[in-house]
mmCIF file of C-alpha atoms and ligand atoms in Angstrom:
data_model
loop_
_atom_site.group_PDB
_atom_site.id
_atom_site.type_symbol
_atom_site.label_atom_id
_atom_site.label_comp_id
_atom_site.label_asym_id
_atom_site.label_seq_id
_atom_site.Cartn_x
_atom_site.Cartn_y
_atom_site.Cartn_z
ATOM 1 C CA MET A 1 0.000 0.000 0.000
ATOM 2 C CA ILE A 2 1.323 3.385 -0.990
ATOM 3 C CA SER A 3 0.210 6.020 1.474
ATOM 4 C CA ILE A 4 -1.369 9.282 0.389
ATOM 5 C CA LYS A 5 -0.353 12.163 2.596
ATOM 6 C CA SER A 6 -2.827 14.717 3.918
ATOM 7 C CA GLU A 7 -2.162 18.453 3.657
ATOM 8 C CA ARG A 8 -1.042 18.435 7.292
ATOM 9 C CA GLU A 9 1.385 15.573 6.666
ATOM 10 C CA ILE A 10 2.716 17.243 3.534
ATOM 11 C CA ASN A 11 3.465 20.395 5.513
ATOM 12 C CA LEU A 12 5.437 18.395 8.082
ATOM 13 C CA MET A 13 7.321 16.603 5.301
ATOM 14 C CA ARG A 14 8.144 19.988 3.769
ATOM 15 C CA GLU A 15 9.624 21.034 7.087
ATOM 16 C CA ALA A 16 11.608 17.802 7.469
ATOM 17 C CA GLY A 17 12.822 18.138 3.880
ATOM 18 C CA MET A 18 13.871 21.746 4.437
ATOM 19 C CA MET A 19 15.904 20.645 7.464
ATOM 20 C CA VAL A 20 17.729 18.175 5.222
ATOM 21 C CA SER A 21 18.413 20.938 2.684
ATOM 22 C CA LYS A 22 19.655 23.292 5.396
ATOM 23 C CA THR A 23 21.930 20.660 6.901
ATOM 24 C CA HIS A 24 23.518 20.020 3.492
ATOM 25 C CA LYS A 25 24.061 23.764 3.123
ATOM 26 C CA TYR A 26 25.506 24.066 6.620
ATOM 27 C CA LEU A 27 27.920 21.183 6.029
ATOM 28 C CA LYS A 28 29.208 22.239 2.637
ATOM 29 C CA PRO A 29 31.943 24.660 3.806
ATOM 30 C CA PHE A 30 33.343 21.950 6.100
ATOM 31 C CA ILE A 31 33.791 19.453 3.256
ATOM 32 C CA LYS A 32 37.487 20.155 2.737
ATOM 33 C CA GLU A 33 40.795 18.362 2.701
ATOM 34 C CA GLY A 34 41.859 17.215 6.200
ATOM 35 C CA ILE A 35 38.469 16.886 7.913
ATOM 36 C CA THR A 36 37.460 13.397 8.992
ATOM 37 C CA THR A 37 34.106 11.914 8.074
ATOM 38 C CA LYS A 38 33.435 11.485 11.799
ATOM 39 C CA GLU A 39 33.923 15.223 12.346
ATOM 40 C CA LEU A 40 31.449 15.944 9.551
ATOM 41 C CA ASP A 41 28.977 13.600 11.202
ATOM 42 C CA LYS A 42 29.292 15.357 14.561
ATOM 43 C CA ILE A 43 28.808 18.795 12.964
ATOM 44 C CA ALA A 44 25.702 17.541 11.169
ATOM 45 C CA GLU A 45 24.200 15.817 14.192
ATOM 46 C CA ASP A 46 24.645 18.891 16.407
ATOM 47 C CA TYR A 47 23.065 21.092 13.752
ATOM 48 C CA ILE A 48 20.138 18.702 13.190
ATOM 49 C CA ARG A 49 19.432 18.562 16.930
ATOM 50 C CA SER A 50 19.682 22.364 17.200
ATOM 51 C CA MET A 51 16.680 22.528 14.828
ATOM 52 C CA ASN A 52 14.824 19.908 16.906
ATOM 53 C CA GLY A 53 15.246 17.388 14.110
ATOM 54 C CA VAL A 54 15.968 13.713 14.658
ATOM 55 C CA PRO A 55 18.930 12.122 12.850
ATOM 56 C CA THR A 56 16.916 9.113 11.783
ATOM 57 C CA CYS A 57 19.835 7.061 10.432
ATOM 58 C CA LYS A 58 21.450 6.940 13.871
ATOM 59 C CA GLY A 59 20.348 3.665 15.390
ATOM 60 C CA TYR A 60 18.401 2.601 12.283
ATOM 61 C CA GLU A 61 18.984 -1.162 12.139
ATOM 62 C CA GLY A 62 22.130 -0.468 14.136
ATOM 63 C CA PHE A 63 23.627 2.177 11.830
ATOM 64 C CA PRO A 64 25.910 4.195 14.139
ATOM 65 C CA ALA A 65 25.778 7.733 12.741
ATOM 66 C CA ALA A 66 23.605 10.624 11.548
ATOM 67 C CA LEU A 67 25.191 10.695 8.099
ATOM 68 C CA CYS A 68 26.208 8.160 5.525
ATOM 69 C CA THR A 69 29.578 9.372 4.220
ATOM 70 C CA SER A 70 30.554 7.509 1.066
ATOM 71 C CA VAL A 71 33.961 8.382 -0.378
ATOM 72 C CA ASN A 72 35.125 7.570 -3.955
ATOM 73 C CA ASP A 73 34.440 3.876 -4.623
ATOM 74 C CA THR A 74 31.935 3.671 -1.764
ATOM 75 C CA VAL A 75 28.484 3.777 -3.333
ATOM 76 C CA VAL A 76 26.302 4.145 -0.241
ATOM 77 C CA HIS A 77 26.099 3.690 3.533
ATOM 78 C CA GLY A 78 29.714 4.595 4.320
ATOM 79 C CA ILE A 79 30.127 4.812 8.102
ATOM 80 C CA PRO A 80 31.733 8.044 9.363
ATOM 81 C CA GLY A 81 35.149 7.353 10.866
ATOM 82 C CA ASN A 82 38.751 8.500 11.017
ATOM 83 C CA TYR A 83 39.274 8.792 7.267
ATOM 84 C CA LYS A 84 40.564 12.286 6.422
ATOM 85 C CA LEU A 85 39.283 13.746 3.177
ATOM 86 C CA LYS A 86 41.950 14.286 0.516
ATOM 87 C CA ASN A 87 42.156 16.693 -2.378
ATOM 88 C CA GLY A 88 40.557 14.959 -5.381
ATOM 89 C CA ASP A 89 38.107 12.826 -3.386
ATOM 90 C CA ILE A 90 34.387 12.821 -3.970
ATOM 91 C CA ILE A 91 32.093 12.210 -1.035
ATOM 92 C CA THR A 92 28.382 11.510 -0.965
ATOM 93 C CA ILE A 93 26.592 12.809 2.089
ATOM 94 C CA ASP A 94 23.262 11.063 2.603
ATOM 95 C CA MET A 95 20.979 11.909 5.484
ATOM 96 C CA VAL A 96 17.468 11.348 6.769
ATOM 97 C CA ILE A 97 15.929 13.792 9.232
ATOM 98 C CA GLY A 98 12.735 13.256 11.192
ATOM 99 C CA TYR A 99 10.541 16.146 12.299
ATOM 100 C CA LYS A 100 7.357 15.593 14.303
ATOM 101 C CA GLY A 101 7.345 11.997 13.083
ATOM 102 C CA TYR A 102 7.856 12.698 9.351
ATOM 103 C CA GLN A 103 11.001 12.058 7.347
ATOM 104 C CA GLY A 104 13.029 13.884 4.718
ATOM 105 C CA ASP A 105 15.854 12.179 2.828
ATOM 106 C CA ALA A 106 18.426 13.557 0.401
ATOM 107 C CA ALA A 107 21.914 12.690 -0.749
ATOM 108 C CA TRP A 108 24.311 14.431 -2.989
ATOM 109 C CA THR A 109 27.928 14.083 -3.955
ATOM 110 C CA TYR A 110 30.529 16.761 -3.211
ATOM 111 C CA ALA A 111 33.984 17.416 -4.638
ATOM 112 C CA VAL A 112 36.910 17.808 -2.251
ATOM 113 C CA GLY A 113 39.219 20.436 -3.766
ATOM 114 C CA ASP A 114 40.167 19.777 -7.386
ATOM 115 C CA ILE A 115 38.744 16.601 -8.831
ATOM 116 C CA SER A 116 39.426 14.789 -12.087
ATOM 117 C CA ASP A 117 37.380 15.462 -15.196
ATOM 118 C CA ASP A 118 36.045 11.917 -14.947
ATOM 119 C CA LYS A 119 34.670 12.555 -11.480
ATOM 120 C CA LYS A 120 33.162 15.849 -12.646
ATOM 121 C CA TYR A 121 31.464 14.040 -15.511
ATOM 122 C CA LEU A 122 30.152 11.356 -13.160
ATOM 123 C CA MET A 123 28.747 13.898 -10.700
ATOM 124 C CA GLU A 124 27.154 16.066 -13.361
ATOM 125 C CA HIS A 125 25.422 13.222 -15.121
ATOM 126 C CA THR A 126 24.317 11.395 -11.989
ATOM 127 C CA GLU A 127 22.539 14.530 -10.835
ATOM 128 C CA LYS A 128 21.020 14.989 -14.279
ATOM 129 C CA ALA A 129 19.854 11.355 -14.247
ATOM 130 C CA LEU A 130 18.020 12.119 -11.004
ATOM 131 C CA TYR A 131 16.257 15.067 -12.662
ATOM 132 C CA GLU A 132 15.334 12.889 -15.642
ATOM 133 C CA GLY A 133 13.537 10.646 -13.142
ATOM 134 C CA ILE A 134 11.941 13.548 -11.285
ATOM 135 C CA LYS A 135 10.566 14.997 -14.534
ATOM 136 C CA MET A 136 8.397 11.901 -14.920
ATOM 137 C CA VAL A 137 6.641 12.476 -11.605
ATOM 138 C CA LYS A 138 2.989 13.377 -12.085
ATOM 139 C CA PRO A 139 -0.361 11.734 -11.383
ATOM 140 C CA GLY A 140 -1.091 8.949 -13.858
ATOM 141 C CA ASN A 141 2.535 8.214 -14.688
ATOM 142 C CA ARG A 142 4.032 5.020 -13.276
ATOM 143 C CA ILE A 143 7.088 4.112 -11.216
ATOM 144 C CA GLY A 144 8.525 2.341 -14.274
ATOM 145 C CA ASP A 145 8.509 5.668 -16.145
ATOM 146 C CA ILE A 146 10.859 7.099 -13.525
ATOM 147 C CA SER A 147 13.052 4.000 -13.480
ATOM 148 C CA ALA A 148 13.334 3.737 -17.249
ATOM 149 C CA SER A 149 14.109 7.455 -17.641
ATOM 150 C CA VAL A 150 16.950 7.327 -15.122
ATOM 151 C CA TYR A 151 18.376 4.225 -16.757
ATOM 152 C CA LYS A 152 18.095 5.572 -20.284
ATOM 153 C CA TYR A 153 19.912 8.774 -19.352
ATOM 154 C CA ALA A 154 22.673 6.878 -17.531
ATOM 155 C CA LYS A 155 23.227 4.514 -20.460
ATOM 156 C CA GLU A 156 23.263 7.371 -22.963
ATOM 157 C CA HIS A 157 26.118 8.798 -20.915
ATOM 158 C CA ASN A 158 27.987 5.498 -20.626
ATOM 159 C CA LEU A 159 27.503 5.193 -16.900
ATOM 160 C CA GLY A 160 26.834 2.017 -14.929
ATOM 161 C CA VAL A 161 23.644 1.799 -12.860
ATOM 162 C CA VAL A 162 23.792 0.080 -9.491
ATOM 163 C CA LYS A 163 20.808 -2.276 -9.451
ATOM 164 C CA GLU A 164 21.085 -3.777 -5.992
ATOM 165 C CA LEU A 165 19.816 -0.622 -4.311
ATOM 166 C CA CYS A 166 16.832 1.547 -5.089
ATOM 167 C CA GLY A 167 14.702 4.517 -4.105
ATOM 168 C CA HIS A 168 11.600 4.196 -1.968
ATOM 169 C CA GLY A 169 8.431 5.713 -0.638
ATOM 170 C CA ILE A 170 8.802 7.832 2.500
ATOM 171 C CA GLY A 171 6.562 9.249 5.219
ATOM 172 C CA THR A 172 6.519 8.427 8.895
ATOM 173 C CA GLU A 173 9.045 5.721 7.973
ATOM 174 C CA MET A 174 12.269 6.322 6.072
ATOM 175 C CA HIS A 175 11.469 3.382 3.801
ATOM 176 C CA GLU A 176 7.902 2.825 2.690
ATOM 177 C CA ALA A 177 6.285 1.317 -0.407
ATOM 178 C CA PRO A 178 6.904 1.460 -3.307
ATOM 179 C CA ASP A 179 10.431 0.541 -4.367
ATOM 180 C CA VAL A 180 11.758 2.983 -6.951
ATOM 181 C CA PRO A 181 14.424 1.134 -8.969
ATOM 182 C CA ASN A 182 16.898 2.899 -11.225
ATOM 183 C CA TYR A 183 16.179 0.590 -14.149
ATOM 184 C CA GLY A 184 12.920 -0.693 -15.570
ATOM 185 C CA THR A 185 10.314 -0.415 -18.272
ATOM 186 C CA PHE A 186 8.154 2.522 -19.261
ATOM 187 C CA ASN A 187 4.444 2.163 -18.521
ATOM 188 C CA THR A 188 4.862 -0.498 -15.831
ATOM 189 C CA GLY A 189 4.608 -0.498 -12.043
ATOM 190 C CA PRO A 190 2.383 1.371 -9.583
ATOM 191 C CA ARG A 191 0.645 4.518 -10.777
ATOM 192 C CA LEU A 192 1.522 7.804 -9.116
ATOM 193 C CA LYS A 193 -1.231 9.705 -7.346
ATOM 194 C CA GLU A 194 -1.390 13.173 -5.848
ATOM 195 C CA GLY A 195 -0.122 13.086 -2.251
ATOM 196 C CA MET A 196 2.372 10.236 -2.643
ATOM 197 C CA VAL A 197 5.936 11.003 -1.587
ATOM 198 C CA ILE A 198 8.895 9.075 -2.985
ATOM 199 C CA CYS A 199 12.677 9.221 -2.909
ATOM 200 C CA ILE A 200 14.419 8.896 -6.256
ATOM 201 C CA GLU A 201 18.106 8.107 -5.931
ATOM 202 C CA PRO A 202 20.298 6.991 -8.831
ATOM 203 C CA MET A 203 23.687 5.529 -7.875
ATOM 204 C CA LEU A 204 25.920 5.609 -10.935
ATOM 205 C CA ASN A 205 29.522 4.738 -11.691
ATOM 206 C CA PHE A 206 31.946 4.008 -14.447
ATOM 207 C CA GLY A 207 32.428 0.526 -15.684
ATOM 208 C CA SER A 208 30.809 -2.621 -14.541
ATOM 209 C CA SER A 209 28.370 -1.287 -11.904
ATOM 210 C CA LYS A 210 28.877 -4.425 -9.794
ATOM 211 C CA VAL A 211 29.026 -3.772 -6.064
ATOM 212 C CA TYR A 212 29.861 -5.667 -2.873
ATOM 213 C CA LEU A 213 29.055 -5.320 0.820
ATOM 214 C CA MET A 214 31.973 -4.911 3.188
ATOM 215 C CA ASP A 215 32.404 -6.875 6.410
ATOM 216 C CA ASP A 216 30.935 -4.027 8.458
ATOM 217 C CA GLU A 217 27.601 -5.068 6.841
ATOM 218 C CA TRP A 218 26.885 -1.487 5.712
ATOM 219 C CA THR A 219 29.476 -0.093 3.336
ATOM 220 C CA VAL A 220 28.678 -0.826 -0.306
ATOM 221 C CA LYS A 221 31.603 -0.418 -2.736
ATOM 222 C CA THR A 222 32.099 -0.839 -6.445
ATOM 223 C CA MET A 223 33.730 -4.143 -7.302
ATOM 224 C CA ASP A 224 36.167 -2.536 -9.740
ATOM 225 C CA LYS A 225 37.047 0.317 -7.353
ATOM 226 C CA SER A 226 35.769 2.929 -9.781
ATOM 227 C CA PRO A 227 34.221 6.030 -8.177
ATOM 228 C CA ALA A 228 30.470 6.245 -7.663
ATOM 229 C CA ALA A 229 28.099 9.182 -7.328
ATOM 230 C CA HIS A 230 24.655 9.268 -5.731
ATOM 231 C CA TYR A 231 21.984 11.967 -5.808
ATOM 232 C CA GLU A 232 18.669 11.703 -4.033
ATOM 233 C CA HIS A 233 15.646 13.930 -3.508
ATOM 234 C CA THR A 234 12.406 13.485 -1.610
ATOM 235 C CA VAL A 235 9.651 14.278 -4.121
ATOM 236 C CA LEU A 236 5.934 14.933 -3.611
ATOM 237 C CA VAL A 237 3.425 14.079 -6.329
ATOM 238 C CA THR A 238 1.300 17.216 -6.785
ATOM 239 C CA LYS A 239 -1.954 17.781 -8.696
ATOM 240 C CA ASP A 240 -0.166 18.237 -12.007
ATOM 241 C CA GLY A 241 3.467 17.343 -11.412
ATOM 242 C CA TYR A 242 5.917 17.314 -8.558
ATOM 243 C CA GLU A 243 7.455 19.320 -5.760
ATOM 244 C CA ILE A 244 10.984 18.628 -4.525
ATOM 245 C CA LEU A 245 10.773 18.629 -0.722
ATOM 246 C CA THR A 246 14.563 18.711 -0.320
ATOM 247 C CA PRO A 247 15.515 21.662 -2.553
ATOM 248 C CA ARG A 248 19.196 22.341 -3.116
ATOM 249 C CA LEU A 249 20.218 25.485 -1.291
ATOM 250 C CA VAL A 250 23.825 25.080 -2.460
HETATM 251 N N1 MF3 B 301 19.111 7.715 2.413
HETATM 252 C C1 MF3 B 301 19.381 6.345 2.737
HETATM 253 C C2 MF3 B 301 18.365 5.496 2.020
HETATM 254 O O1 MF3 B 301 17.694 5.983 1.177
HETATM 255 C C3 MF3 B 301 19.428 6.219 4.181
HETATM 256 C C4 MF3 B 301 19.659 4.874 4.744
HETATM 257 S S1 MF3 B 301 20.982 4.932 5.740
HETATM 258 C C5 MF3 B 301 20.662 4.054 7.122
HETATM 259 O O2 MF3 B 301 18.232 4.315 2.208
HETATM 260 F F1 MF3 B 301 21.749 3.991 7.718
HETATM 261 F F2 MF3 B 301 19.803 4.680 7.841
HETATM 262 F F3 MF3 B 301 20.180 2.886 6.801
HETATM 263 CO CO1 CO B 302 16.727 7.263 0.524
#
């Protein structure tokens, strides 16, 4: 069952989403050579709590931190730790914030200092793949329209699509129905209706797109060690289209 949010719920999700956007903006100047991912996590958690938000990832199925910090060949769910960012790294910051019981979720990838042209290409086109998916969001369209659009764009730009992980519905829970895969077939899957809220989140890389799970049971890396990028927005289905609940402020 895909829940339809009331006007009251949508307003709370807007607030939760805005907290996610603000936390990304607040963190950005700290994403520099020399800072550890654990320090970034602490800065984010303190800021989230200062807004009376809840860092939903912390404690979620045992995840130990407020942020997922995924550097270079880490695709998702990197655990903040003692790694110090280096010039030329890319890092995806993914976070979920709860506010009055409702969740907002957004990830995007940041450059640390000067990055290679390949990494720039990967970041640019992963974000554009996300927007290709978002453009399909309107009542009457189907989840498969989003999935197929993301996949088509990625393939046209010679990028690999991670298939093991996907987007999701969101509301009082971080993960609700439906699944929103990053590959699929146009005109298939559940139909979108006004008041649904979903997270669309392509994870793209160069090369084979195969991934593996590390022994910590969280960190997902590319098999061939190629860098990965990941962009995610929380998106509301409106009367005639969509509204991004986690707008980019930076
Ligand atoms: N944004 C991530 C997702 O869409 C958050 C999960 S991280 C976890 O799945 F640690 F909380 F699991
Ligand atoms: Co998500």
